[in-house]
Short mmCIF file of C-alpha atoms and ligand atoms in Angstrom, two decimals:
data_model
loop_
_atom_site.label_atom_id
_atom_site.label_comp_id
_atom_site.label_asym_id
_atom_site.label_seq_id
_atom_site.Cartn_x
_atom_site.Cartn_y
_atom_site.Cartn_z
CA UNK Y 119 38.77 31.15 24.82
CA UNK Y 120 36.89 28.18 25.88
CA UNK Y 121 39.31 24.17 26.26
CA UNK Y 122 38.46 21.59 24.21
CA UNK Y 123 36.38 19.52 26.79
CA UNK Y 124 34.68 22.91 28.24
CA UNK Y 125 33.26 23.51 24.57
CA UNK Y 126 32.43 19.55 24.49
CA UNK Y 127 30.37 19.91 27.60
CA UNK Y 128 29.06 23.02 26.82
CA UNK Y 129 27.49 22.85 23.54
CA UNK Y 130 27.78 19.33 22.85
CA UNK Y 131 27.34 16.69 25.88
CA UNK Y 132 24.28 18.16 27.69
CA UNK Y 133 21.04 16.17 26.90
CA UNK Y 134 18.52 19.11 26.33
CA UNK Y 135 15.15 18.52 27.93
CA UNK Y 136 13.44 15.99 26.18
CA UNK Y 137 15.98 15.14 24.21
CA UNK Y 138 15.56 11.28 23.60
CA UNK Y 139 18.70 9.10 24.79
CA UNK Y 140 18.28 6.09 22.45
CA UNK Y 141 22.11 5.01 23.20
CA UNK Y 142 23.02 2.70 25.85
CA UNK Y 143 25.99 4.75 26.59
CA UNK Y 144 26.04 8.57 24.94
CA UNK Y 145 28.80 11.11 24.64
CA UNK Y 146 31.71 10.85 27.35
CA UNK Y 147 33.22 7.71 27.23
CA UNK Y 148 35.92 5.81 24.61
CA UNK Y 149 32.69 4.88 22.87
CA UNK Y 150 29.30 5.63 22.81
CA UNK Y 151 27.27 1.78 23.41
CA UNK Y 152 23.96 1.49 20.48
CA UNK Y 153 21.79 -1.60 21.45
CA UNK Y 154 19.78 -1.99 18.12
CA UNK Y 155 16.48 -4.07 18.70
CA UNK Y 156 17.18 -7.40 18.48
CA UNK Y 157 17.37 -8.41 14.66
CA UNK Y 158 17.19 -5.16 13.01
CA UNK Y 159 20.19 -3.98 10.75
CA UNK Y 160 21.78 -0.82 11.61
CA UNK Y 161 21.83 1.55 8.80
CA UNK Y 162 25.33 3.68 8.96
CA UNK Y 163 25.85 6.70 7.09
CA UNK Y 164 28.65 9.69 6.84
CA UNK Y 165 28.61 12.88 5.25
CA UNK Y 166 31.40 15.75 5.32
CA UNK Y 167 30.57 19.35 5.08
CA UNK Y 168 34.03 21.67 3.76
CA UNK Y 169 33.64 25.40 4.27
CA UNK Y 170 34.01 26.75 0.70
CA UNK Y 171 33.29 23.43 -0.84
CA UNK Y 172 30.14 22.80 0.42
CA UNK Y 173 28.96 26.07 1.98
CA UNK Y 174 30.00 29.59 1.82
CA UNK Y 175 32.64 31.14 4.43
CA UNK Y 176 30.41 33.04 6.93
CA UNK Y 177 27.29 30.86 6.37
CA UNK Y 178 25.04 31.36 9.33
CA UNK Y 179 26.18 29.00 12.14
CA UNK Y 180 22.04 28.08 12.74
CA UNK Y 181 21.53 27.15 9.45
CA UNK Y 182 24.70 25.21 8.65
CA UNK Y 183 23.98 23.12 12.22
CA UNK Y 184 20.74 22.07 10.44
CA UNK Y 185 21.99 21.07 7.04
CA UNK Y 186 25.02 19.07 8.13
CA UNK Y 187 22.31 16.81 10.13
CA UNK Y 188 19.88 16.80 7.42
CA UNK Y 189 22.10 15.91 4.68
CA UNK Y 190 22.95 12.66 6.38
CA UNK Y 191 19.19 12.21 7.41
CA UNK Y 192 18.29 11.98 4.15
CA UNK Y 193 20.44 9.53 3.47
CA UNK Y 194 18.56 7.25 6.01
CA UNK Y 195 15.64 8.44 4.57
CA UNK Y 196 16.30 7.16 1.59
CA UNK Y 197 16.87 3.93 3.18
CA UNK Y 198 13.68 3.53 4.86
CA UNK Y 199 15.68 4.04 8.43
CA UNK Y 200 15.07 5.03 11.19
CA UNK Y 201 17.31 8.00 12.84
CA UNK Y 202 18.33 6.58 16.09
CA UNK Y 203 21.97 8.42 16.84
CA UNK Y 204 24.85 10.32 15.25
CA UNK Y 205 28.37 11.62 15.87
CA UNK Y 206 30.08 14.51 15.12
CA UNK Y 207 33.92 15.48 13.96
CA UNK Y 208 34.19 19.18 13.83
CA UNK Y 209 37.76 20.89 13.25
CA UNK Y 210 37.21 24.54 13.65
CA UNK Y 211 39.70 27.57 13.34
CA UNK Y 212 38.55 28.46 16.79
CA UNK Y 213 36.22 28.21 19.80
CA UNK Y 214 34.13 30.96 19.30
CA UNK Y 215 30.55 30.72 21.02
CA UNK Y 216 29.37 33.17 19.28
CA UNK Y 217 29.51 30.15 16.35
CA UNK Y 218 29.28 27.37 18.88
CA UNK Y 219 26.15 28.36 20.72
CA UNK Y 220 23.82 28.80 17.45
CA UNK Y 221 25.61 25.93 15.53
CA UNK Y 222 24.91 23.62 18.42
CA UNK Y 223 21.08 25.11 18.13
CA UNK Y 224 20.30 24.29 14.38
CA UNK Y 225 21.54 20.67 14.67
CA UNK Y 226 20.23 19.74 18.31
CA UNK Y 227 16.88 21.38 17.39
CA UNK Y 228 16.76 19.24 14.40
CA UNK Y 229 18.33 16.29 16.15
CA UNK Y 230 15.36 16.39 18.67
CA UNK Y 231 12.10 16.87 16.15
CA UNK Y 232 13.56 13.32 14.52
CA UNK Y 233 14.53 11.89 18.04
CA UNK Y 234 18.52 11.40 16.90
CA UNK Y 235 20.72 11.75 19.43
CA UNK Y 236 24.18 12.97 19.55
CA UNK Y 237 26.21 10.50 21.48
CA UNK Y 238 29.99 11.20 20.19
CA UNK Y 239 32.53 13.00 18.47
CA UNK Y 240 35.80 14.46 18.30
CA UNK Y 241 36.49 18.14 18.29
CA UNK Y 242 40.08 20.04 16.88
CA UNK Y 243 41.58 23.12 15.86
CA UNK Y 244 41.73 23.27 11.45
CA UNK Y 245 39.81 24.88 8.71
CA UNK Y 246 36.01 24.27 9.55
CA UNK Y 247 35.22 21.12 8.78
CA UNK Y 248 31.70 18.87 9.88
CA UNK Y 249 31.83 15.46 9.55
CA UNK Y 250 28.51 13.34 10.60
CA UNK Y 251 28.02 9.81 11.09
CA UNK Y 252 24.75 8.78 11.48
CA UNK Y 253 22.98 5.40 12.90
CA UNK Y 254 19.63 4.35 12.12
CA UNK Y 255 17.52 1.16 12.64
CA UNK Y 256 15.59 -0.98 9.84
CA UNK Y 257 14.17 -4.62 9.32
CA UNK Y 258 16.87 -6.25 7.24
CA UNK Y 259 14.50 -6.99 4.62
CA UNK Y 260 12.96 -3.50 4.24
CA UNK Y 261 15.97 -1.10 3.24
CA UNK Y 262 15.25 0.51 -0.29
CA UNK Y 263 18.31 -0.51 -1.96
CA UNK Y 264 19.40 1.26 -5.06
CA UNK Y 265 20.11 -2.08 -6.75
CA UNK Y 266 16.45 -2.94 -6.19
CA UNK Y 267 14.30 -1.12 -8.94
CA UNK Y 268 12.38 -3.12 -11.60
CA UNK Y 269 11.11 -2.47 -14.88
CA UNK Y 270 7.83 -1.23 -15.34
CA UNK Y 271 8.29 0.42 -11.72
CA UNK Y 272 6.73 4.07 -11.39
CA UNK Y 273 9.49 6.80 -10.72
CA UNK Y 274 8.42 8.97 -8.36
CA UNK Y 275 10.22 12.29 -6.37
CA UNK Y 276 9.00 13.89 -3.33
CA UNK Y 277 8.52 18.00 -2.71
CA UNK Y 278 10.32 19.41 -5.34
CA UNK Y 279 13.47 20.12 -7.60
CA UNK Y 280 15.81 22.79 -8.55
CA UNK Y 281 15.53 25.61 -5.66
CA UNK Y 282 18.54 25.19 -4.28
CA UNK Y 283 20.45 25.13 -7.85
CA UNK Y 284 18.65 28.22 -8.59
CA UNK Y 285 20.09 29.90 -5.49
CA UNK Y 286 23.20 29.31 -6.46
CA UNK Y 287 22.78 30.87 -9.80
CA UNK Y 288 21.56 33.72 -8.35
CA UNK Y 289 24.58 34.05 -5.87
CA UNK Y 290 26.94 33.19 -8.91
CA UNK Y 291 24.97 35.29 -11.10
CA UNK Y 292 24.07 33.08 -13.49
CA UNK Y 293 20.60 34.74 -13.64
CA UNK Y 294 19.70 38.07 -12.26
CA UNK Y 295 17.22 37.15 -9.27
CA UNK Y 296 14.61 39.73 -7.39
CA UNK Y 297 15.84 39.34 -3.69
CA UNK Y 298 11.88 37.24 -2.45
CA UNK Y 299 13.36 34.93 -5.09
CA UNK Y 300 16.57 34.53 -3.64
CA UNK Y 301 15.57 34.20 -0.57
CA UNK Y 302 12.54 31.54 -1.23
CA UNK Y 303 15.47 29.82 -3.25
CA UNK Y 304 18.00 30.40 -0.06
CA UNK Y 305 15.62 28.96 2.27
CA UNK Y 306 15.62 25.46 0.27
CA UNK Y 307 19.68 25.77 -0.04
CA UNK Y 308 20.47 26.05 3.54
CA UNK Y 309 17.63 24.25 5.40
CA UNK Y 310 16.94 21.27 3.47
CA UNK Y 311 13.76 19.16 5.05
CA UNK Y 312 15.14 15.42 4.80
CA UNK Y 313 12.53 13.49 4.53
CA UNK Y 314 12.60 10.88 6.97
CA UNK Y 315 8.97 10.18 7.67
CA UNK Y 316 8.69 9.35 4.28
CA UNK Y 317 10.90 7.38 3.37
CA UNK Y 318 10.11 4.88 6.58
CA UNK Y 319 6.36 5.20 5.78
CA UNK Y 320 7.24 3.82 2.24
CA UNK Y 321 9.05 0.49 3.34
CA UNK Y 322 7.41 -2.24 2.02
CA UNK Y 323 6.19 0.23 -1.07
CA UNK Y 324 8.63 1.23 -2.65
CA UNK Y 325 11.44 -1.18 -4.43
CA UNK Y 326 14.21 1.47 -4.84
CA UNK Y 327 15.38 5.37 -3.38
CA UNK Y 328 18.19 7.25 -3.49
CA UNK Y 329 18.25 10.57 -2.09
CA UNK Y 330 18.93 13.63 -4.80
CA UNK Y 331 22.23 15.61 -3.35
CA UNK Y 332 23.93 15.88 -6.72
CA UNK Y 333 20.77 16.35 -9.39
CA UNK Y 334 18.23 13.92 -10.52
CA UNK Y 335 20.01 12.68 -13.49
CA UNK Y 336 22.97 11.36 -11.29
CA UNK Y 337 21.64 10.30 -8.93
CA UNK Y 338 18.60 8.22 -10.57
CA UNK Y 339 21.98 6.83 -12.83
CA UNK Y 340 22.91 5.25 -9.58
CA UNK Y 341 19.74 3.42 -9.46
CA UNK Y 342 19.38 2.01 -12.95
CA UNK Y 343 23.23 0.93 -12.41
CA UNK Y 344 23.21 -0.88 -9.74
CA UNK Y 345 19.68 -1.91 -10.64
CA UNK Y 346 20.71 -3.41 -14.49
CA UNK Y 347 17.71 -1.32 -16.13
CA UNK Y 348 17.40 2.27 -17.65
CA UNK Y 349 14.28 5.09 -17.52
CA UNK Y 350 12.37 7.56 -19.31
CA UNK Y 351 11.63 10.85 -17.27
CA UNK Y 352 8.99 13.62 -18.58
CA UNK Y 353 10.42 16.22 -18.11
CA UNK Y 354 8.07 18.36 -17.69
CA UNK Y 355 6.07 16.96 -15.18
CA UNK Y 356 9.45 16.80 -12.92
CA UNK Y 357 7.95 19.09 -9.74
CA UNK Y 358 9.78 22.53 -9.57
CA UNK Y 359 10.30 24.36 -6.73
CA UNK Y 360 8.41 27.71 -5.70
CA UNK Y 361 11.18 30.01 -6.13
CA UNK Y 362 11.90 27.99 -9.44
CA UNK Y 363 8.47 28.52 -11.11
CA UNK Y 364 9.08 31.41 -12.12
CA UNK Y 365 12.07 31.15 -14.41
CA UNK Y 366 11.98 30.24 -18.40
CA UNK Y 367 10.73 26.50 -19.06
CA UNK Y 368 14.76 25.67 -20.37
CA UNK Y 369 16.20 26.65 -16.73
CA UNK Y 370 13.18 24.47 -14.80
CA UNK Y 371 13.80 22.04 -17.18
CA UNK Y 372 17.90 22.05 -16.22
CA UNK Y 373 17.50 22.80 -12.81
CA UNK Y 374 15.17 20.19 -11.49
CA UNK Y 375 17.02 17.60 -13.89
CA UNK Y 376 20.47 18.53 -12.72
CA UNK Y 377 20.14 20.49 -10.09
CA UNK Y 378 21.75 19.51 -6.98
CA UNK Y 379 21.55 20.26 -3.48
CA UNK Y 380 17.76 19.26 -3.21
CA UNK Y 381 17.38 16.54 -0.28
CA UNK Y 382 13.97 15.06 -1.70
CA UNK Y 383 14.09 10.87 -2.26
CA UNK Y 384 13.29 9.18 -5.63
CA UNK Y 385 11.74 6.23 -5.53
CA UNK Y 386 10.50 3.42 -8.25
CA UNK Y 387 7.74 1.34 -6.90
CA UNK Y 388 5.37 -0.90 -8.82
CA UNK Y 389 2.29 1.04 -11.15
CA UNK Y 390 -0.03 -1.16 -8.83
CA UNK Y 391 1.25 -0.03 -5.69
CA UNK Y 392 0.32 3.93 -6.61
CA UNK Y 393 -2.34 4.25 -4.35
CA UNK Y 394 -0.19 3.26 -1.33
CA UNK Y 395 2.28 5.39 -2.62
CA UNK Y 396 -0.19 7.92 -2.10
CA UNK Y 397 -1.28 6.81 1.41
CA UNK Y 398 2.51 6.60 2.66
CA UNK Y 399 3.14 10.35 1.15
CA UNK Y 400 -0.15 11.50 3.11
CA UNK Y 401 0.96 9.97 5.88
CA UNK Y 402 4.11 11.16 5.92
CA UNK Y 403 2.46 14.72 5.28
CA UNK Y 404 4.72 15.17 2.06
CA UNK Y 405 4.02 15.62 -1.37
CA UNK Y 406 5.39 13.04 -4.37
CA UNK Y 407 5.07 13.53 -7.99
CA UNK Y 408 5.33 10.27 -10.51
CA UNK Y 409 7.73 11.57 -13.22
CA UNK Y 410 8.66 8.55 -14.99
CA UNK Y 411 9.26 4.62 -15.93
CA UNK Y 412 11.95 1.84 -15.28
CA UNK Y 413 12.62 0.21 -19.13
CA UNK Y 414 14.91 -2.83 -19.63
CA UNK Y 415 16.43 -0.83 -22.16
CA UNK Y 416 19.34 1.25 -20.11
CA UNK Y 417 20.49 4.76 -20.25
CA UNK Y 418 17.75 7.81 -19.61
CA UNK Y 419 15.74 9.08 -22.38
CA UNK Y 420 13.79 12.60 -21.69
CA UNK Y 421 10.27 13.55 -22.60
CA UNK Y 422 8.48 16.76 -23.16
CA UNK Y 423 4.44 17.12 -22.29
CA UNK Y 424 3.81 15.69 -25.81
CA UNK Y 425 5.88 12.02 -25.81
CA UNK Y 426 9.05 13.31 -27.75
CA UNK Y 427 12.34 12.96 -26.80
CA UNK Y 428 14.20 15.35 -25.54
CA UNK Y 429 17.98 16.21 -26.19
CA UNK Y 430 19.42 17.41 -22.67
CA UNK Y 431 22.55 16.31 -21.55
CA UNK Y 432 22.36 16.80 -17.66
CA UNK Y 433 26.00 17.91 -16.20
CA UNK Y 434 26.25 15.88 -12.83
CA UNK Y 435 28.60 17.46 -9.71
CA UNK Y 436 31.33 15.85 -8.86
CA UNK Y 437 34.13 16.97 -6.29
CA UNK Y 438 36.76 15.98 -8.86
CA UNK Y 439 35.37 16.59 -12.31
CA UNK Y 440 33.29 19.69 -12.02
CA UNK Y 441 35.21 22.75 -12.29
P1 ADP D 254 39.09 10.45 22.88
O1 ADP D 254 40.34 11.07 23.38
O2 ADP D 254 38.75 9.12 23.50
O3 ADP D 254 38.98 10.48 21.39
P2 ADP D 254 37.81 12.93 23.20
O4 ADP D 254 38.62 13.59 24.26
O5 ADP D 254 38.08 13.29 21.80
O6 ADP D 254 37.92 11.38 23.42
O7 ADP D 254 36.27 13.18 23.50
C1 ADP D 254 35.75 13.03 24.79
C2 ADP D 254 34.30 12.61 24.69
O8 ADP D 254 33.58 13.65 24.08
C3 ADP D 254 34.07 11.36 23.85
O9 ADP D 254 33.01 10.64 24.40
C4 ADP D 254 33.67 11.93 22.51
O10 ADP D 254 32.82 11.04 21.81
C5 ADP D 254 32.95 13.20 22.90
N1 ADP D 254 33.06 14.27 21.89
C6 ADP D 254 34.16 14.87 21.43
N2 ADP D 254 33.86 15.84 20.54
C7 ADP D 254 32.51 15.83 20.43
C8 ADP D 254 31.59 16.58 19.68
N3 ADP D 254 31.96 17.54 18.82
N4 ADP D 254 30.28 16.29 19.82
C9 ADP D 254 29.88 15.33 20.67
N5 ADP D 254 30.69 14.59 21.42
C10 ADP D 254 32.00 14.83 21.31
MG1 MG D 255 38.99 12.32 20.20
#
């Protein structure tokens, strides 16, 4: 059974090669030292990972080490940051490497192909538990706020909606999937692809983002909110996943509206800006879809391929209220 500080400097406190060291002062002290540039904001997010809250008992170690990191990428993503270094609070029942060595692998691998580094942490015994902070750098005038959307803005979304939903239906069985399905769908539930380059590359686009962790509806609610304005989305031309196409148009329709657990950014941005829109998403080497309008008038109305309005009333997660 490996100490606490063995398993620290095992898995956790040695720099890989080529791993970039962006911190003044990394893992091993009181506190880990950032040195922003000079007059750039530091973008701070955290995001908590519960096993049988957020992932299944069991899930594989390599996978789970990638989507505790890439959850709270996307969060800077969807600020326009840029991933400079993150911390990490684990409580586990024990010090297994068997766990340790391929957790440690999913998030440093990911960690190094968006140069974040791990400089910190705290490690204990308890029912396993991730908990990462991440930092991230940005202009102070450049963060896409949620409270920053206009009307007449173009919604857009990037990649695309729903596969992650639909692989829990399958594992709930909700719907009876063929097992490519479920995995295609698996794939998108435990490795999400945060989409970092994109959301820097559209600074200075775009007016608002969020990232979509608990479905479109809810989370695009946040954004007309804080931004004092409503939407209509088509519905139809929301972008469903691969492993999603292939279900009846009512379960696309639900599952890229209300889905969950997808990790793409919408975004509003103004109808003349489209074709940088499209340059930033090129650039960025990811695809975006425009699904819909800021309105003055608030609240979401839903559209089907022929203008009318749609009656669908999206259920949103929430820790508290969803049963
Ligand atoms: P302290 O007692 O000051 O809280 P710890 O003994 O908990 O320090 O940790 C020792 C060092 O190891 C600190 O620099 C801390 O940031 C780092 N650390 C602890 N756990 C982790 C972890 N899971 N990942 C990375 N660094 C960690
Ligand atoms: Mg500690």
């Amino acid at each position: 059974m490996l100490s606490e500080f063995e398993l620290i400097a095992r898995y956790f406190a040695c720099p890989r090669p080529g791993t970039v060291r962006n911190a003044a002062l990394g893992v091993g002290d009181d506190c880990a030292l950032l040195a922003p540039a000079p007059g750039m904001n530091l973008a701070i997010s955290t995001d908590m990972l519960v096993e049988g809250r957020h992932f299944f008992a069991g899930a594989d170690p390599t996978k789970l080490g990638h989507k505790c990191l890439a959850v709270n990428l996307s969060d800077l993503a969807a600020m326009g940051a840029r991933p400079l270094a993150f911390t990490l609070a684990l409580a586990l029942p024990e010090a297994r490497a068997e766990w340790l060595a391929p957790f440690a692998d999913g998030l440093l691998r990911l960690a190094d192909v968006h140069q974040c580094e791990l400089i910190g942490g705290d490690t204990t015994k308890g029912p396993l538990t991730i908990c990462i902070t991440v930092f991230g750098e940005l202009a102070p005038t450049q963060a896409l706020r949620r409270d920053a959307a206009q009307v007449g803005d173009d919604i857009w979304i990037s990649g695309s909606l729903g596969d992650a939903r639909l692989a829990l239906a399958g594992h709930r069985q909700e719907l009876a999937l063929d097992a490519a399905t479920q995995l295609r769908a698996d794939s998108r539930m435990h490795t999400p692809t945060p989409r970092v380059a994109l959301g820097q590359a559209l600074r200075g686009i775009a007016h608002a983002a969020i990232d979509i962790s608990d479905g479109l509806a809810g989370d695009l609610a946040h954004i007309l909110q804080r931004s004092r304005c409503g939407a209509t989305l088509e519905l139809d031309a929301l972008p469903a996943g691969t492993a999603l196409q292939n279900q009846s148009r009512e379960v696309r329709r639900l599952f890229t509206l209300a889905g969950g657990d997808d990790y793409e950014l919408c975004f509003t941005a103004p109808a003349e800006r489209r074709p940088a829109v499209l340059a930033a998403a090129q650039s960025a080497a990811t695809a975006v879809t425009r699904v819909g309008i800021i309105e003055s008038s608030t609240g979401l109305r839903l559209l089907d391929q022929h203008g009318n309005a749609v009656d669908l009333q999206p259920v949103t997660f929430d820790h508290f209220t969803t049963p």
